[in-house]
Coordinates of C-alpha atoms and ligand atoms in Angstrom, one line a residue:
M1 CA -20.4 -10.9 -12.7
K2 CA -21.2 -13.0 -9.7
L3 CA -19.1 -13.6 -6.6
T4 CA -18.0 -17.2 -6.2
E5 CA -18.0 -18.3 -2.5
L6 CA -16.4 -21.6 -1.5
D7 CA -15.8 -23.5 1.7
H8 CA -12.8 -25.5 0.4
L9 CA -9.8 -25.1 -1.8
P10 CA -10.5 -26.3 -5.4
S11 CA -8.1 -29.2 -5.9
G12 CA -5.0 -28.1 -7.8
L13 CA -5.5 -24.4 -7.0
L14 CA -2.3 -24.2 -5.0
E15 CA -0.4 -25.5 -8.0
R16 CA -1.4 -22.5 -10.0
S17 CA 0.7 -19.4 -10.3
A18 CA -1.2 -16.1 -10.4
S19 CA -1.2 -16.0 -14.2
A20 CA -2.7 -19.5 -14.4
L21 CA -5.5 -19.1 -11.8
H22 CA -8.0 -18.3 -14.6
H23 CA -7.9 -22.0 -15.5
E24 CA -9.6 -22.7 -12.1
L25 CA -11.5 -19.5 -11.3
D26 CA -13.9 -17.4 -13.4
G27 CA -13.6 -14.2 -11.4
P28 CA -13.3 -12.9 -7.8
T29 CA -13.5 -15.8 -5.4
L30 CA -14.0 -15.8 -1.7
I31 CA -12.7 -19.0 0.0
H32 CA -13.4 -19.8 3.6
L33 CA -11.1 -22.4 5.3
K34 CA -11.8 -23.7 8.8
G35 CA -9.1 -23.6 11.5
K36 CA -8.7 -24.3 15.2
N37 CA -9.6 -20.8 16.2
P38 CA -12.9 -20.1 14.4
Q39 CA -12.4 -16.3 14.3
P40 CA -11.1 -15.8 10.8
L41 CA -8.3 -13.7 9.3
F42 CA -9.4 -12.1 6.1
V43 CA -6.7 -11.8 3.4
T44 CA -7.2 -10.2 0.0
V45 CA -4.7 -10.9 -2.9
L46 CA -4.4 -10.0 -6.5
Q47 CA -6.6 -7.0 -6.5
H48 CA -4.0 -5.8 -9.0
G49 CA -3.3 -8.7 -11.4
N50 CA 0.4 -8.1 -11.7
E51 CA 1.0 -8.0 -8.0
D52 CA 1.4 -11.6 -7.2
T53 CA 3.3 -11.6 -3.8
G54 CA 0.0 -12.1 -1.9
W55 CA -1.0 -15.2 -3.8
E56 CA 2.5 -16.6 -3.6
A57 CA 2.4 -16.1 0.2
I58 CA -1.0 -17.8 0.5
R59 CA 0.0 -20.7 -1.7
R60 CA 3.1 -21.4 0.3
L61 CA 1.4 -20.8 3.7
L62 CA -1.4 -23.3 2.8
K63 CA 1.0 -25.8 1.3
S64 CA 2.9 -25.9 4.5
H65 CA -0.1 -25.8 6.9
Y66 CA -3.2 -26.9 5.2
E67 CA -2.1 -30.0 3.4
Y68 CA -0.3 -31.6 6.4
D69 CA -1.7 -29.8 9.4
H70 CA -4.7 -27.9 10.6
L71 CA -4.8 -24.2 10.3
P72 CA -4.3 -22.5 13.6
R73 CA -7.3 -20.2 12.8
S74 CA -9.9 -19.9 10.1
L75 CA -8.9 -18.1 7.0
S76 CA -11.1 -16.2 4.5
I77 CA -9.3 -15.4 1.3
L78 CA -10.5 -13.2 -1.5
I79 CA -8.7 -13.8 -4.8
G80 CA -9.2 -10.7 -6.9
N81 CA -8.5 -9.9 -10.5
V82 CA -7.7 -13.3 -12.1
Q83 CA -8.4 -12.0 -15.6
A84 CA -5.8 -9.2 -15.2
A85 CA -3.4 -11.7 -13.6
K86 CA -3.6 -13.9 -16.7
H87 CA -2.1 -11.0 -18.6
R88 CA 0.2 -9.9 -15.8
L89 CA -1.5 -6.5 -15.7
R90 CA -2.7 -4.3 -12.9
R91 CA -6.2 -4.3 -14.6
L92 CA -7.6 -4.8 -18.1
D93 CA -8.4 -1.7 -20.1
D94 CA -12.2 -2.3 -19.7
Q95 CA -12.0 -2.9 -16.0
L96 CA -12.1 -0.5 -13.0
D97 CA -9.2 -0.5 -10.6
Y98 CA -10.5 -3.1 -8.1
N99 CA -8.9 -1.3 -5.2
R100 CA -11.1 1.7 -5.8
C101 CA -14.4 -0.2 -5.8
W102 CA -14.9 -1.1 -2.1
P103 CA -17.7 0.4 -0.1
G104 CA -17.3 4.2 0.4
G105 CA -15.7 4.7 -3.0
K106 CA -17.0 6.3 -6.2
H107 CA -17.7 2.9 -7.9
E108 CA -20.2 1.4 -5.4
D109 CA -22.8 0.9 -8.1
S110 CA -20.5 -0.9 -10.5
D111 CA -20.7 -4.7 -10.8
I112 CA -17.5 -5.1 -9.0
G113 CA -18.5 -2.5 -6.4
K114 CA -21.7 -4.4 -5.7
M115 CA -19.7 -7.6 -5.4
F116 CA -17.2 -6.0 -2.9
R117 CA -20.2 -4.7 -0.9
Q118 CA -21.3 -8.3 -0.7
V119 CA -17.8 -9.5 0.4
T120 CA -17.6 -6.7 3.0
D121 CA -21.0 -7.7 4.5
R122 CA -20.1 -11.3 4.5
I123 CA -16.8 -10.8 6.1
S124 CA -18.3 -8.3 8.6
S125 CA -20.7 -11.1 9.7
L126 CA -17.8 -13.3 10.5
A127 CA -16.2 -10.7 12.8
P128 CA -12.6 -11.3 11.7
V129 CA -9.6 -10.7 13.9
A130 CA -8.0 -8.5 11.1
S131 CA -8.0 -7.8 7.4
I132 CA -4.9 -7.8 5.3
D133 CA -4.7 -6.6 1.7
I134 CA -1.4 -7.5 -0.1
H135 CA 0.2 -5.4 -2.9
N136 CA 3.4 -4.8 -4.7
N137 CA 4.8 -1.5 -6.0
T138 CA 7.5 -0.4 -8.4
G139 CA 10.9 1.3 -7.8
L140 CA 13.2 0.6 -4.9
N141 CA 10.9 1.0 -1.9
P142 CA 11.2 -0.8 1.4
H143 CA 8.3 -3.0 2.6
Y144 CA 5.8 -1.0 4.5
A145 CA 2.2 -1.2 5.9
A146 CA -0.5 1.4 5.3
I147 CA -3.4 2.1 7.7
N148 CA -6.5 4.2 7.6
R149 CA -7.2 4.8 11.3
I150 CA -4.8 5.8 14.0
R151 CA -5.8 3.4 16.8
P152 CA -3.5 1.1 18.8
E153 CA -4.8 -2.1 17.3
F154 CA -4.2 -0.8 13.7
L155 CA -0.7 0.5 14.6
R156 CA 0.0 -2.8 16.3
L157 CA -1.2 -4.9 13.3
A158 CA 0.9 -2.8 10.9
S159 CA 3.9 -3.0 13.2
Y160 CA 4.0 -6.8 12.9
F161 CA 4.9 -6.2 9.2
S162 CA 7.1 -3.1 9.4
S163 CA 8.0 -0.3 11.7
K164 CA 7.4 2.0 8.7
V165 CA 3.7 2.8 8.5
V166 CA 1.9 5.2 6.2
Y167 CA -1.5 6.7 7.1
F168 CA -4.0 7.5 4.3
T169 CA -7.7 8.3 4.0
M170 CA -7.6 8.9 0.2
P171 CA -8.1 7.4 -2.3
L172 CA -11.6 6.3 -1.3
G173 CA -12.8 2.8 -2.2
T174 CA -9.8 0.9 -1.1
Q175 CA -10.1 -2.5 0.7
S176 CA -8.3 -1.5 3.9
L177 CA -10.3 1.7 4.2
A178 CA -13.6 -0.2 3.8
L179 CA -12.6 -3.0 6.2
S180 CA -11.3 -0.4 8.7
E181 CA -15.0 -0.1 9.7
V182 CA -15.1 -3.8 10.4
C183 CA -11.8 -4.8 12.1
P184 CA -8.2 -3.7 12.3
S185 CA -7.0 -3.6 8.7
T186 CA -3.9 -2.9 6.8
T187 CA -2.5 -2.8 3.3
L188 CA 0.9 -4.4 2.8
E189 CA 3.3 -3.0 0.2
C190 CA 5.7 -5.8 -0.3
G191 CA 8.3 -4.3 -2.7
Q192 CA 8.4 -5.4 -6.3
A193 CA 6.4 -8.4 -7.6
G194 CA 8.4 -11.6 -8.0
E195 CA 10.9 -10.9 -5.2
V196 CA 11.2 -14.0 -2.9
H197 CA 12.0 -11.7 0.0
G198 CA 8.5 -10.1 -0.3
T199 CA 6.8 -13.5 -0.2
D200 CA 8.9 -14.6 2.8
H201 CA 8.1 -11.4 4.7
S202 CA 4.4 -11.7 4.0
I203 CA 4.3 -15.4 5.1
G204 CA 6.0 -14.5 8.4
F205 CA 3.4 -11.7 8.9
L206 CA 0.4 -14.0 8.0
E207 CA 1.7 -16.7 10.4
T208 CA 1.9 -14.1 13.2
C209 CA -1.7 -13.1 12.5
M210 CA -2.8 -16.8 12.2
N211 CA -1.4 -17.6 15.6
L212 CA -2.3 -14.7 17.8
G213 CA -5.4 -14.7 19.9
E214 CA -6.4 -11.1 19.2
I215 CA -4.6 -7.9 18.4
P216 CA -3.6 -6.1 21.6
T217 CA -5.3 -2.7 22.1
T218 CA -2.6 -1.5 24.5
P219 CA -0.9 1.7 23.5
L220 CA 2.4 1.5 21.5
Q221 CA 5.6 3.2 22.5
A222 CA 6.5 6.1 20.3
D223 CA 9.5 4.3 18.8
E224 CA 7.6 1.1 17.9
V225 CA 6.1 2.6 14.8
H226 CA 7.3 5.3 12.5
L227 CA 4.1 6.8 11.1
F228 CA 4.1 9.0 8.0
H229 CA 1.6 10.7 5.8
M230 CA 1.8 12.2 2.3
V231 CA 2.1 15.9 2.2
A232 CA 3.2 16.7 -1.4
T233 CA 3.8 15.5 -4.9
V234 CA 7.0 16.5 -6.7
R235 CA 7.1 17.0 -10.5
V236 CA 10.0 17.9 -12.8
H237 CA 9.4 21.2 -14.7
D238 CA 8.1 20.4 -18.2
D239 CA 10.9 22.5 -19.8
A240 CA 13.7 21.0 -17.8
L241 CA 16.0 18.4 -19.4
F242 CA 17.0 15.9 -16.8
G243 CA 19.3 12.9 -16.4
F244 CA 21.0 10.8 -13.7
G245 CA 24.7 10.9 -12.7
N246 CA 27.3 13.0 -14.3
V247 CA 25.4 14.3 -17.3
P248 CA 25.3 17.8 -18.9
T249 CA 21.4 18.1 -18.6
D250 CA 19.7 21.0 -16.8
I251 CA 19.1 18.8 -13.9
A252 CA 21.6 16.0 -13.1
F253 CA 20.0 13.9 -10.4
R254 CA 22.0 11.7 -8.1
E255 CA 22.7 8.4 -9.9
N256 CA 21.1 6.3 -7.3
L257 CA 18.3 8.7 -6.4
D258 CA 15.9 5.9 -5.5
V259 CA 18.0 4.7 -2.5
L260 CA 16.6 7.8 -0.7
N261 CA 13.1 6.3 -0.7
F262 CA 11.8 6.1 2.9
Q263 CA 15.0 7.8 4.2
E264 CA 14.4 10.8 6.4
L265 CA 16.5 13.5 4.8
H266 CA 17.8 16.4 6.8
S267 CA 17.8 20.0 5.6
G268 CA 20.6 20.7 3.1
I269 CA 20.7 17.3 1.3
S270 CA 21.4 17.7 -2.4
L271 CA 19.3 15.7 -4.8
A272 CA 20.8 17.1 -8.1
E273 CA 23.3 19.4 -9.7
L274 CA 21.8 22.2 -11.8
N275 CA 23.3 23.3 -15.1
G276 CA 20.8 25.8 -16.3
G277 CA 17.2 25.4 -17.4
P278 CA 14.1 26.8 -15.6
G279 CA 14.6 28.7 -12.4
Q280 CA 12.3 26.4 -10.6
P281 CA 13.3 22.9 -11.9
L282 CA 11.0 21.0 -9.5
I283 CA 7.3 21.8 -8.6
A284 CA 6.0 20.5 -5.3
T285 CA 2.2 20.7 -4.8
D286 CA 0.4 19.9 -1.6
T287 CA -2.8 17.9 -1.2
N288 CA -4.9 20.8 -2.4
G289 CA -2.8 21.4 -5.4
I290 CA -1.1 24.5 -3.9
D291 CA 2.5 25.2 -5.0
V292 CA 4.6 24.5 -1.9
T293 CA 8.0 24.1 -3.6
S294 CA 9.9 26.7 -1.5
H295 CA 8.7 25.0 1.6
Y296 CA 10.8 21.9 0.8
F297 CA 13.5 22.9 -1.7
R298 CA 16.0 25.6 -2.7
F299 CA 17.7 26.0 -6.0
D300 CA 20.0 29.0 -5.6
R301 CA 23.3 27.2 -5.0
G302 CA 23.6 25.3 -8.2
K303 CA 21.9 22.3 -6.6
I304 CA 18.4 21.0 -5.7
E305 CA 18.6 21.0 -1.9
T306 CA 16.2 20.2 0.8
V307 CA 15.3 23.0 3.3
R308 CA 13.5 20.9 5.9
E309 CA 13.4 17.3 7.2
I310 CA 11.4 15.3 4.7
M311 CA 11.0 11.7 3.6
P312 CA 10.6 10.9 -0.1
S313 CA 8.8 7.8 -1.4
M314 CA 8.3 6.3 -4.9
L315 CA 11.4 8.1 -6.2
T316 CA 12.1 6.4 -9.5
L317 CA 14.8 6.4 -12.2
D318 CA 12.2 5.6 -14.8
R319 CA 12.0 8.6 -17.2
R320 CA 8.5 7.7 -18.5
V321 CA 7.1 7.5 -14.9
I322 CA 8.7 10.8 -14.0
Q323 CA 7.4 12.6 -17.2
Q324 CA 3.9 11.1 -17.1
D325 CA 3.3 10.9 -13.3
C326 CA 5.8 12.4 -10.9
L327 CA 9.3 12.3 -9.5
C328 CA 8.2 11.3 -6.0
Y329 CA 5.9 11.9 -3.1
L330 CA 7.0 13.7 0.1
M331 CA 6.0 12.4 3.5
E332 CA 6.1 13.8 6.9
R333 CA 6.2 12.1 10.3
I334 CA 3.0 12.0 12.4
H335 CA 3.5 11.7 16.1
F336 CA 0.8 9.1 16.5
E337 CA 0.7 9.4 20.3
D338 CA -0.9 12.9 19.7
H339 CA -3.5 11.6 17.3
I340 CA -5.0 8.4 18.7
E341 CA -8.7 8.2 17.8
G342 CA -11.1 8.6 20.7
T343 CA -8.7 10.4 23.0
D344 CA -8.8 14.0 24.1
H345 CA -5.7 14.8 22.0
D346 CA -5.6 17.2 19.1
P347 CA -7.7 16.1 16.2
L348 CA -5.9 15.6 12.9
P349 CA -5.4 18.7 10.8
D350 CA -7.5 18.9 7.7
S351 CA -4.6 18.3 5.4
M352 CA -4.1 14.9 6.9
R353 CA -7.7 13.9 6.5
R354 CA -7.6 14.8 2.8
S355 CA -4.5 13.1 1.7
D356 CA -6.1 13.6 -1.7
R357 CA -4.8 13.7 -5.2
P358 CA -2.2 14.5 -6.1
G359 CA -0.5 13.1 -3.1
E360 CA -2.3 9.8 -2.8
P361 CA -0.4 6.6 -2.4
S362 CA -0.6 4.3 -5.5
L363 CA -2.0 1.3 -3.5
Ligands
ZN1 ZN1 -1.7 -2.7 -5.8

């Protein structure tokens, strides 16, 4: 597999939806477009073939600017997995997950890993103002940005998209982690694919990045960004029967459980009524796989209740996801002012550096 690099948009490309790009492109394609400010913005879309918000945003942005106007700054676009996009899949069965194949990950020697090394080197030589990788997720989650370094310019860049920011350093081999060595970088999670609101929000963010001179490195106020990191994964006990709403199962979760995603829950919030079943209906494990259930939940009052302030994400009502994967992740707030890189403040605790399986975000 060879990287295709172009200095123009192939004619008709902007007319193609994500699932039709394979008519124009053979594989990953890096396109450089010249703008008034020569320092480019680097944008990656469709690393996961079924997550089309990034391509929709680029299409609409270029249709409004590029066809009738000049771009305010140069733009380098990597269009990722067009084969998986053809089938509206995250990846094909015989493909690696593209967003695990960037430099620093386990798949550096794979064909796609070598190609992404080439992309990283090329982009690095262009000294971009910032790098943006655009994704979608499932379930009812708000839009948020994820960063890999706690530095003012990374926080600032993320804050242009959302005040909710997630810090992660695992999994390895992600685009934003690799590019964090090159320039301020972020991963955008734009809600579910196909939502116009996600495209609108991404376009607004890209336009901001296209028009700013550079990303300020001045410190942020504590309330400008709410920074969180994953601390635990929560599973339902294998032997517990569960349902949603007023049902006679061992665990009767709240009907609209997923509205709690990215809500900071106080101690004493009930997630479910208990009608029997295993004594420990949920199992929470930390990033080292240690059982930390009692740190977050109590079950002794006929309910599943929180015992400390916690923020769930990826809560889903999809039984199959809950059974095969997990119920949710738990996140805790990081007071970023105390953890800015390169200052004399306390270094990050180990647990934050290894936000490892099982608590890794599904970027
Ligand atoms: Zn993705």
